Amino acid sequence: MRPSPRLLLASAMASVKVMSPGPMALLPPIYLYRRILRAHRKHLPSEMRLLGDEYVKAEFRAHRTVENPVHLIGFLTEWQLYAQKIEGDSWAGEKLDPGKVEKMSDEQLAQLYELMKAIQKSGTEGQNSGS
C-alpha cells in the first residue's frame, strides 16, 4: 500500500513540531539576576561591567515589589533576552528595535537617555585617560 501525500505531509509536520523549540521558560528573578551579573563579568569590559551591574541592580531593586503579572513577565522576558545576547556576543553595535522604543513610556525614554549619556561619558573619560 502506498502512503498518501496527506499522510506524508502530516508525518513531516509532526517531526518539525518535535524539533522546534517550545516557548522560552522564564528563569526565576534571582537566578536571572545572577546570570546577568555572571554574563557581565565574563563578556563586558570592566568599565562597562560596572555601569551594567549598577543598572541591573537598580532595575531589579525597583521591580522587587511589582505585583502585576503582565509587567513581571515582560520584565523577566526582556532581561532574559538581554542575558542571552550578552552571552552570545551578538550585541556589539546592535541598534535598538524601533518598535520597542515606540512602546516605551516617557519615564523609560528618560532612563534610556540617561544610560546613553553615562555610556558616552565613560567612553570620553576612557579616551582622555588613554591619551
PDB file of N, CA and C in Angstrom, residues 33-122:
ATOM      1  N   TYR A  33      18.977  37.310  37.690  1.00  0.00           N
ATOM      2  CA  TYR A  33      19.842  38.381  38.191  1.00  0.00           C
ATOM      3  C   TYR A  33      21.298  37.906  38.263  1.00  0.00           C
ATOM      4  N   ARG A  34      21.498  36.739  38.839  1.00  0.00           N
ATOM      5  CA  ARG A  34      22.858  36.186  38.955  1.00  0.00           C
ATOM      6  C   ARG A  34      23.441  35.859  37.583  1.00  0.00           C
ATOM      7  N   ARG A  35      22.607  35.344  36.679  1.00  0.00           N
ATOM      8  CA  ARG A  35      23.071  35.017  35.324  1.00  0.00           C
ATOM      9  C   ARG A  35      23.539  36.274  34.597  1.00  0.00           C
ATOM     10  N   ILE A  36      22.802  37.370  34.757  1.00  0.00           N
ATOM     11  CA  ILE A  36      23.179  38.627  34.109  1.00  0.00           C
ATOM     12  C   ILE A  36      24.499  39.133  34.672  1.00  0.00           C
ATOM     13  N   LEU A  37      24.662  39.096  35.992  1.00  0.00           N
ATOM     14  CA  LEU A  37      25.915  39.561  36.593  1.00  0.00           C
ATOM     15  C   LEU A  37      27.096  38.697  36.146  1.00  0.00           C
ATOM     16  N   ARG A  38      26.878  37.384  36.030  1.00  0.00           N
ATOM     17  CA  ARG A  38      27.943  36.499  35.529  1.00  0.00           C
ATOM     18  C   ARG A  38      28.278  36.827  34.078  1.00  0.00           C
ATOM     19  N   ALA A  39      27.246  37.090  33.269  1.00  0.00           N
ATOM     20  CA  ALA A  39      27.469  37.438  31.858  1.00  0.00           C
ATOM     21  C   ALA A  39      28.247  38.744  31.752  1.00  0.00           C
ATOM     22  N   HIS A  40      27.932  39.711  32.609  1.00  0.00           N
ATOM     23  CA  HIS A  40      28.680  40.971  32.617  1.00  0.00           C
ATOM     24  C   HIS A  40      30.143  40.711  32.961  1.00  0.00           C
ATOM     25  N   ARG A  41      30.373  39.893  33.984  1.00  0.00           N
ATOM     26  CA  ARG A  41      31.739  39.598  34.423  1.00  0.00           C
ATOM     27  C   ARG A  41      32.545  38.933  33.311  1.00  0.00           C
ATOM     28  N   LYS A  42      31.886  38.077  32.559  1.00  0.00           N
ATOM     29  CA  LYS A  42      32.589  37.285  31.552  1.00  0.00           C
ATOM     30  C   LYS A  42      32.726  37.994  30.202  1.00  0.00           C
ATOM     31  N   HIS A  43      31.742  38.825  29.824  1.00  0.00           N
ATOM     32  CA  HIS A  43      31.691  39.334  28.454  1.00  0.00           C
ATOM     33  C   HIS A  43      31.854  40.839  28.292  1.00  0.00           C
ATOM     34  N   LEU A  44      31.870  41.609  29.370  1.00  0.00           N
ATOM     35  CA  LEU A  44      31.963  43.066  29.239  1.00  0.00           C
ATOM     36  C   LEU A  44      33.306  43.579  29.729  1.00  0.00           C
ATOM     37  N   PRO A  45      33.802  44.666  29.124  1.00  0.00           N
ATOM     38  CA  PRO A  45      35.000  45.319  29.665  1.00  0.00           C
ATOM     39  C   PRO A  45      34.681  45.884  31.054  1.00  0.00           C
ATOM     40  N   SER A  46      35.697  46.088  31.867  1.00  0.00           N
ATOM     41  CA  SER A  46      35.477  46.431  33.276  1.00  0.00           C
ATOM     42  C   SER A  46      34.643  47.689  33.478  1.00  0.00           C
ATOM     43  N   GLU A  47      34.887  48.752  32.689  1.00  0.00           N
ATOM     44  CA  GLU A  47      34.116  49.986  32.896  1.00  0.00           C
ATOM     45  C   GLU A  47      32.649  49.801  32.497  1.00  0.00           C
ATOM     46  N   MET A  48      32.385  49.024  31.463  1.00  0.00           N
ATOM     47  CA  MET A  48      31.002  48.747  31.069  1.00  0.00           C
ATOM     48  C   MET A  48      30.349  47.787  32.058  1.00  0.00           C
ATOM     49  N   ARG A  49      31.141  46.900  32.618  1.00  0.00           N
ATOM     50  CA  ARG A  49      30.615  45.964  33.601  1.00  0.00           C
ATOM     51  C   ARG A  49      30.111  46.712  34.829  1.00  0.00           C
ATOM     52  N   LEU A  50      30.890  47.688  35.309  1.00  0.00           N
ATOM     53  CA  LEU A  50      30.466  48.453  36.478  1.00  0.00           C
ATOM     54  C   LEU A  50      29.160  49.188  36.202  1.00  0.00           C
ATOM     55  N   LEU A  51      29.075  49.829  35.055  1.00  0.00           N
ATOM     56  CA  LEU A  51      27.864  50.552  34.682  1.00  0.00           C
ATOM     57  C   LEU A  51      26.686  49.586  34.544  1.00  0.00           C
ATOM     58  N   GLY A  52      26.910  48.464  33.878  1.00  0.00           N
ATOM     59  CA  GLY A  52      25.850  47.476  33.682  1.00  0.00           C
ATOM     60  C   GLY A  52      25.380  46.868  34.983  1.00  0.00           C
ATOM     61  N   ASP A  53      26.312  46.534  35.870  1.00  0.00           N
ATOM     62  CA  ASP A  53      25.947  45.955  37.161  1.00  0.00           C
ATOM     63  C   ASP A  53      25.099  46.921  37.980  1.00  0.00           C
ATOM     64  N   GLU A  54      25.493  48.192  38.002  1.00  0.00           N
ATOM     65  CA  GLU A  54      24.717  49.191  38.747  1.00  0.00           C
ATOM     66  C   GLU A  54      23.310  49.313  38.180  1.00  0.00           C
ATOM     67  N   TYR A  55      23.210  49.323  36.869  1.00  0.00           N
ATOM     68  CA  TYR A  55      21.906  49.461  36.227  1.00  0.00           C
ATOM     69  C   TYR A  55      21.023  48.248  36.519  1.00  0.00           C
ATOM     70  N   VAL A  56      21.578  47.057  36.392  1.00  0.00           N
ATOM     71  CA  VAL A  56      20.812  45.837  36.648  1.00  0.00           C
ATOM     72  C   VAL A  56      20.344  45.802  38.098  1.00  0.00           C
ATOM     73  N   LYS A  57      21.238  46.133  39.021  1.00  0.00           N
ATOM     74  CA  LYS A  57      20.862  46.137  40.441  1.00  0.00           C
ATOM     75  C   LYS A  57      19.729  47.114  40.706  1.00  0.00           C
ATOM     76  N   ALA A  58      19.815  48.307  40.125  1.00  0.00           N
ATOM     77  CA  ALA A  58      18.766  49.311  40.328  1.00  0.00           C
ATOM     78  C   ALA A  58      17.433  48.847  39.737  1.00  0.00           C
ATOM     79  N   GLU A  59      17.472  48.253  38.556  1.00  0.00           N
ATOM     80  CA  GLU A  59      16.237  47.797  37.912  1.00  0.00           C
ATOM     81  C   GLU A  59      15.579  46.662  38.696  1.00  0.00           C
ATOM     82  N   PHE A  60      16.362  45.683  39.112  1.00  0.00           N
ATOM     83  CA  PHE A  60      15.781  44.572  39.858  1.00  0.00           C
ATOM     84  C   PHE A  60      15.267  45.049  41.214  1.00  0.00           C
ATOM     85  N   ARG A  61      15.968  45.983  41.835  1.00  0.00           N
ATOM     86  CA  ARG A  61      15.513  46.549  43.102  1.00  0.00           C
ATOM     87  C   ARG A  61      14.191  47.297  42.907  1.00  0.00           C
ATOM     88  N   ALA A  62      14.100  48.069  41.831  1.00  0.00           N
ATOM     89  CA  ALA A  62      12.886  48.844  41.563  1.00  0.00           C
ATOM     90  C   ALA A  62      11.689  47.946  41.245  1.00  0.00           C
ATOM     91  N   HIS A  63      11.936  46.777  40.686  1.00  0.00           N
ATOM     92  CA  HIS A  63      10.842  45.876  40.311  1.00  0.00           C
ATOM     93  C   HIS A  63      10.603  44.772  41.340  1.00  0.00           C
ATOM     94  N   ARG A  64      11.225  44.884  42.487  1.00  0.00           N
ATOM     95  CA  ARG A  64      11.090  43.860  43.519  1.00  0.00           C
ATOM     96  C   ARG A  64       9.648  43.735  44.011  1.00  0.00           C
ATOM     97  N   THR A  65       8.925  44.847  44.078  1.00  0.00           N
ATOM     98  CA  THR A  65       7.575  44.836  44.642  1.00  0.00           C
ATOM     99  C   THR A  65       6.474  44.840  43.587  1.00  0.00           C
ATOM    100  N   VAL A  66       6.810  44.629  42.331  1.00  0.00           N
ATOM    101  CA  VAL A  66       5.796  44.613  41.270  1.00  0.00           C
ATOM    102  C   VAL A  66       4.893  43.404  41.462  1.00  0.00           C
ATOM    103  N   GLU A  67       3.585  43.647  41.430  1.00  0.00           N
ATOM    104  CA  GLU A  67       2.630  42.554  41.618  1.00  0.00           C
ATOM    105  C   GLU A  67       1.864  42.223  40.344  1.00  0.00           C
ATOM    106  N   ASN A  68       1.872  43.126  39.366  1.00  0.00           N
ATOM    107  CA  ASN A  68       1.160  42.891  38.114  1.00  0.00           C
ATOM    108  C   ASN A  68       1.897  41.814  37.317  1.00  0.00           C
ATOM    109  N   PRO A  69       1.259  40.656  37.091  1.00  0.00           N
ATOM    110  CA  PRO A  69       1.955  39.562  36.403  1.00  0.00           C
ATOM    111  C   PRO A  69       2.382  39.908  34.977  1.00  0.00           C
ATOM    112  N   VAL A  70       1.621  40.747  34.296  1.00  0.00           N
ATOM    113  CA  VAL A  70       1.980  41.120  32.924  1.00  0.00           C
ATOM    114  C   VAL A  70       3.284  41.918  32.927  1.00  0.00           C
ATOM    115  N   HIS A  71       3.408  42.853  33.856  1.00  0.00           N
ATOM    116  CA  HIS A  71       4.633  43.648  33.953  1.00  0.00           C
ATOM    117  C   HIS A  71       5.810  42.769  34.347  1.00  0.00           C
ATOM    118  N   LEU A  72       5.569  41.866  35.284  1.00  0.00           N
ATOM    119  CA  LEU A  72       6.635  40.988  35.760  1.00  0.00           C
ATOM    120  C   LEU A  72       7.128  40.069  34.646  1.00  0.00           C
ATOM    121  N   ILE A  73       6.209  39.494  33.890  1.00  0.00           N
ATOM    122  CA  ILE A  73       6.601  38.602  32.794  1.00  0.00           C
ATOM    123  C   ILE A  73       7.354  39.380  31.719  1.00  0.00           C
ATOM    124  N   GLY A  74       6.880  40.574  31.388  1.00  0.00           N
ATOM    125  CA  GLY A  74       7.579  41.408  30.406  1.00  0.00           C
ATOM    126  C   GLY A  74       8.975  41.777  30.876  1.00  0.00           C
ATOM    127  N   PHE A  75       9.093  42.134  32.141  1.00  0.00           N
ATOM    128  CA  PHE A  75      10.385  42.498  32.730  1.00  0.00           C
ATOM    129  C   PHE A  75      11.363  41.328  32.656  1.00  0.00           C
ATOM    130  N   LEU A  76      10.923  40.165  33.123  1.00  0.00           N
ATOM    131  CA  LEU A  76      11.798  38.984  33.133  1.00  0.00           C
ATOM    132  C   LEU A  76      12.139  38.524  31.717  1.00  0.00           C
ATOM    133  N   THR A  77      11.185  38.598  30.811  1.00  0.00           N
ATOM    134  CA  THR A  77      11.432  38.181  29.424  1.00  0.00           C
ATOM    135  C   THR A  77      12.501  39.045  28.779  1.00  0.00           C
ATOM    136  N   GLU A  78      12.373  40.358  28.925  1.00  0.00           N
ATOM    137  CA  GLU A  78      13.351  41.265  28.309  1.00  0.00           C
ATOM    138  C   GLU A  78      14.740  41.080  28.911  1.00  0.00           C
ATOM    139  N   TRP A  79      14.816  40.900  30.223  1.00  0.00           N
ATOM    140  CA  TRP A  79      16.129  40.700  30.843  1.00  0.00           C
ATOM    141  C   TRP A  79      16.728  39.353  30.451  1.00  0.00           C
ATOM    142  N   GLN A  80      15.884  38.348  30.259  1.00  0.00           N
ATOM    143  CA  GLN A  80      16.403  37.050  29.826  1.00  0.00           C
ATOM    144  C   GLN A  80      16.931  37.142  28.396  1.00  0.00           C
ATOM    145  N   LEU A  81      16.236  37.862  27.528  1.00  0.00           N
ATOM    146  CA  LEU A  81      16.733  38.074  26.161  1.00  0.00           C
ATOM    147  C   LEU A  81      18.047  38.851  26.186  1.00  0.00           C
ATOM    148  N   TYR A  82      18.130  39.833  27.072  1.00  0.00           N
ATOM    149  CA  TYR A  82      19.365  40.607  27.233  1.00  0.00           C
ATOM    150  C   TYR A  82      20.522  39.684  27.641  1.00  0.00           C
ATOM    151  N   ALA A  83      20.280  38.809  28.615  1.00  0.00           N
ATOM    152  CA  ALA A  83      21.324  37.887  29.072  1.00  0.00           C
ATOM    153  C   ALA A  83      21.792  36.986  27.929  1.00  0.00           C
ATOM    154  N   GLN A  84      20.852  36.512  27.126  1.00  0.00           N
ATOM    155  CA  GLN A  84      21.219  35.655  26.000  1.00  0.00           C
ATOM    156  C   GLN A  84      22.060  36.412  24.982  1.00  0.00           C
ATOM    157  N   LYS A  85      21.728  37.673  24.740  1.00  0.00           N
ATOM    158  CA  LYS A  85      22.517  38.469  23.796  1.00  0.00           C
ATOM    159  C   LYS A  85      23.921  38.708  24.321  1.00  0.00           C
ATOM    160  N   ILE A  86      24.043  39.057  25.586  1.00  0.00           N
ATOM    161  CA  ILE A  86      25.359  39.314  26.174  1.00  0.00           C
ATOM    162  C   ILE A  86      26.207  38.044  26.112  1.00  0.00           C
ATOM    163  N   GLU A  87      25.609  36.911  26.450  1.00  0.00           N
ATOM    164  CA  GLU A  87      26.349  35.651  26.440  1.00  0.00           C
ATOM    165  C   GLU A  87      26.733  35.231  25.023  1.00  0.00           C
ATOM    166  N   GLY A  88      25.943  35.629  24.035  1.00  0.00           N
ATOM    167  CA  GLY A  88      26.221  35.250  22.655  1.00  0.00           C
ATOM    168  C   GLY A  88      27.138  36.210  21.928  1.00  0.00           C
ATOM    169  N   ASP A  89      27.529  37.296  22.556  1.00  0.00           N
ATOM    170  CA  ASP A  89      28.405  38.310  21.956  1.00  0.00           C
ATOM    171  C   ASP A  89      27.845  38.882  20.652  1.00  0.00           C
ATOM    172  N   SER A  90      26.526  38.843  20.470  1.00  0.00           N
ATOM    173  CA  SER A  90      25.934  39.387  19.243  1.00  0.00           C
ATOM    174  C   SER A  90      25.398  40.800  19.454  1.00  0.00           C
ATOM    175  N   TRP A  91      25.623  41.353  20.600  1.00  0.00           N
ATOM    176  CA  TRP A  91      25.028  42.643  20.962  1.00  0.00           C
ATOM    177  C   TRP A  91      25.853  43.838  20.506  1.00  0.00           C
ATOM    178  N   ALA A  92      27.128  43.671  20.281  1.00  0.00           N
ATOM    179  CA  ALA A  92      28.007  44.808  19.984  1.00  0.00           C
ATOM    180  C   ALA A  92      27.582  45.496  18.688  1.00  0.00           C
ATOM    181  N   GLY A  93      27.332  46.789  18.764  1.00  0.00           N
ATOM    182  CA  GLY A  93      26.967  47.576  17.600  1.00  0.00           C
ATOM    183  C   GLY A  93      25.520  47.435  17.166  1.00  0.00           C
ATOM    184  N   GLU A  94      24.737  46.689  17.909  1.00  0.00           N
ATOM    185  CA  GLU A  94      23.343  46.472  17.546  1.00  0.00           C
ATOM    186  C   GLU A  94      22.498  47.686  17.926  1.00  0.00           C
ATOM    187  N   LYS A  95      21.569  48.041  17.067  1.00  0.00           N
ATOM    188  CA  LYS A  95      20.682  49.179  17.325  1.00  0.00           C
ATOM    189  C   LYS A  95      19.414  48.706  18.033  1.00  0.00           C
ATOM    190  N   LEU A  96      18.782  49.632  18.753  1.00  0.00           N
ATOM    191  CA  LEU A  96      17.531  49.316  19.434  1.00  0.00           C
ATOM    192  C   LEU A  96      16.413  49.107  18.421  1.00  0.00           C
ATOM    193  N   ASP A  97      15.512  48.200  18.745  1.00  0.00           N
ATOM    194  CA  ASP A  97      14.353  47.943  17.907  1.00  0.00           C
ATOM    195  C   ASP A  97      13.405  49.143  17.990  1.00  0.00           C
ATOM    196  N   PRO A  98      13.105  49.798  16.853  1.00  0.00           N
ATOM    197  CA  PRO A  98      12.220  50.971  16.890  1.00  0.00           C
ATOM    198  C   PRO A  98      10.842  50.661  17.480  1.00  0.00           C
ATOM    199  N   GLY A  99      10.353  49.450  17.296  1.00  0.00           N
ATOM    200  CA  GLY A  99       9.059  49.062  17.863  1.00  0.00           C
ATOM    201  C   GLY A  99       9.072  49.100  19.379  1.00  0.00           C
ATOM    202  N   LYS A 100      10.174  48.655  19.965  1.00  0.00           N
ATOM    203  CA  LYS A 100      10.289  48.681  21.425  1.00  0.00           C
ATOM    204  C   LYS A 100      10.418  50.111  21.933  1.00  0.00           C
ATOM    205  N   VAL A 101      11.139  50.939  21.200  1.00  0.00           N
ATOM    206  CA  VAL A 101      11.308  52.335  21.616  1.00  0.00           C
ATOM    207  C   VAL A 101       9.962  53.052  21.597  1.00  0.00           C
ATOM    208  N   GLU A 102       9.130  52.772  20.590  1.00  0.00           N
ATOM    209  CA  GLU A 102       7.811  53.400  20.498  1.00  0.00           C
ATOM    210  C   GLU A 102       6.911  53.008  21.663  1.00  0.00           C
ATOM    211  N   LYS A 103       7.081  51.798  22.187  1.00  0.00           N
ATOM    212  CA  LYS A 103       6.235  51.322  23.281  1.00  0.00           C
ATOM    213  C   LYS A 103       6.683  51.840  24.646  1.00  0.00           C
ATOM    214  N   MET A 104       7.856  52.452  24.712  1.00  0.00           N
ATOM    215  CA  MET A 104       8.385  52.913  25.998  1.00  0.00           C
ATOM    216  C   MET A 104       7.624  54.129  26.508  1.00  0.00           C
ATOM    217  N   SER A 105       7.489  54.182  27.830  1.00  0.00           N
ATOM    218  CA  SER A 105       6.869  55.346  28.461  1.00  0.00           C
ATOM    219  C   SER A 105       7.874  56.493  28.478  1.00  0.00           C
ATOM    220  N   ASP A 106       7.394  57.689  28.815  1.00  0.00           N
ATOM    221  CA  ASP A 106       8.284  58.848  28.902  1.00  0.00           C
ATOM    222  C   ASP A 106       9.374  58.622  29.944  1.00  0.00           C
ATOM    223  N   GLU A 107       9.003  57.980  31.046  1.00  0.00           N
ATOM    224  CA  GLU A 107       9.982  57.692  32.103  1.00  0.00           C
ATOM    225  C   GLU A 107      11.063  56.738  31.595  1.00  0.00           C
ATOM    226  N   GLN A 108      10.655  55.723  30.846  1.00  0.00           N
ATOM    227  CA  GLN A 108      11.620  54.768  30.300  1.00  0.00           C
ATOM    228  C   GLN A 108      12.531  55.430  29.274  1.00  0.00           C
ATOM    229  N   LEU A 109      11.971  56.321  28.463  1.00  0.00           N
ATOM    230  CA  LEU A 109      12.791  57.037  27.481  1.00  0.00           C
ATOM    231  C   LEU A 109      13.811  57.934  28.175  1.00  0.00           C
ATOM    232  N   ALA A 110      13.390  58.590  29.260  1.00  0.00           N
ATOM    233  CA  ALA A 110      14.322  59.428  30.021  1.00  0.00           C
ATOM    234  C   ALA A 110      15.430  58.574  30.628  1.00  0.00           C
ATOM    235  N   GLN A 111      15.070  57.406  31.120  1.00  0.00           N
ATOM    236  CA  GLN A 111      16.053  56.486  31.701  1.00  0.00           C
ATOM    237  C   GLN A 111      17.027  56.001  30.625  1.00  0.00           C
ATOM    238  N   LEU A 112      16.521  55.704  29.451  1.00  0.00           N
ATOM    239  CA  LEU A 112      17.363  55.276  28.337  1.00  0.00           C
ATOM    240  C   LEU A 112      18.326  56.388  27.935  1.00  0.00           C
ATOM    241  N   TYR A 113      17.830  57.621  27.930  1.00  0.00           N
ATOM    242  CA  TYR A 113      18.669  58.770  27.593  1.00  0.00           C
ATOM    243  C   TYR A 113      19.786  58.940  28.628  1.00  0.00           C
ATOM    244  N   GLU A 114      19.450  58.795  29.909  1.00  0.00           N
ATOM    245  CA  GLU A 114      20.463  58.904  30.969  1.00  0.00           C
ATOM    246  C   GLU A 114      21.514  57.800  30.828  1.00  0.00           C
ATOM    247  N   LEU A 115      21.080  56.608  30.482  1.00  0.00           N
ATOM    248  CA  LEU A 115      22.014  55.499  30.274  1.00  0.00           C
ATOM    249  C   LEU A 115      22.936  55.792  29.095  1.00  0.00           C
ATOM    250  N   MET A 116      22.380  56.336  28.015  1.00  0.00           N
ATOM    251  CA  MET A 116      23.188  56.689  26.850  1.00  0.00           C
ATOM    252  C   MET A 116      24.238  57.731  27.230  1.00  0.00           C
ATOM    253  N   LYS A 117      23.828  58.739  27.999  1.00  0.00           N
ATOM    254  CA  LYS A 117      24.764  59.788  28.428  1.00  0.00           C
ATOM    255  C   LYS A 117      25.870  59.201  29.305  1.00  0.00           C
ATOM    256  N   ALA A 118      25.523  58.282  30.206  1.00  0.00           N
ATOM    257  CA  ALA A 118      26.525  57.660  31.074  1.00  0.00           C
ATOM    258  C   ALA A 118      27.527  56.855  30.253  1.00  0.00           C
ATOM    259  N   ILE A 119      27.046  56.164  29.239  1.00  0.00           N
ATOM    260  CA  ILE A 119      27.940  55.382  28.377  1.00  0.00           C
ATOM    261  C   ILE A 119      28.861  56.306  27.594  1.00  0.00           C
ATOM    262  N   GLN A 120      28.299  57.393  27.048  1.00  0.00           N
ATOM    263  CA  GLN A 120      29.121  58.345  26.299  1.00  0.00           C
ATOM    264  C   GLN A 120      30.155  59.001  27.206  1.00  0.00           C
ATOM    265  N   LYS A 121      29.754  59.324  28.430  1.00  0.00           N
ATOM    266  CA  LYS A 121      30.669  59.958  29.379  1.00  0.00           C
ATOM    267  C   LYS A 121      31.821  59.011  29.728  1.00  0.00           C
ATOM    268  N   SER A 122      31.497  57.745  29.983  1.00  0.00           N
ATOM    269  CA  SER A 122      32.560  56.792  30.317  1.00  0.00           C
ATOM    270  C   SER A 122      33.462  56.549  29.112  1.00  0.00           C
TER     271      SER A 122
END
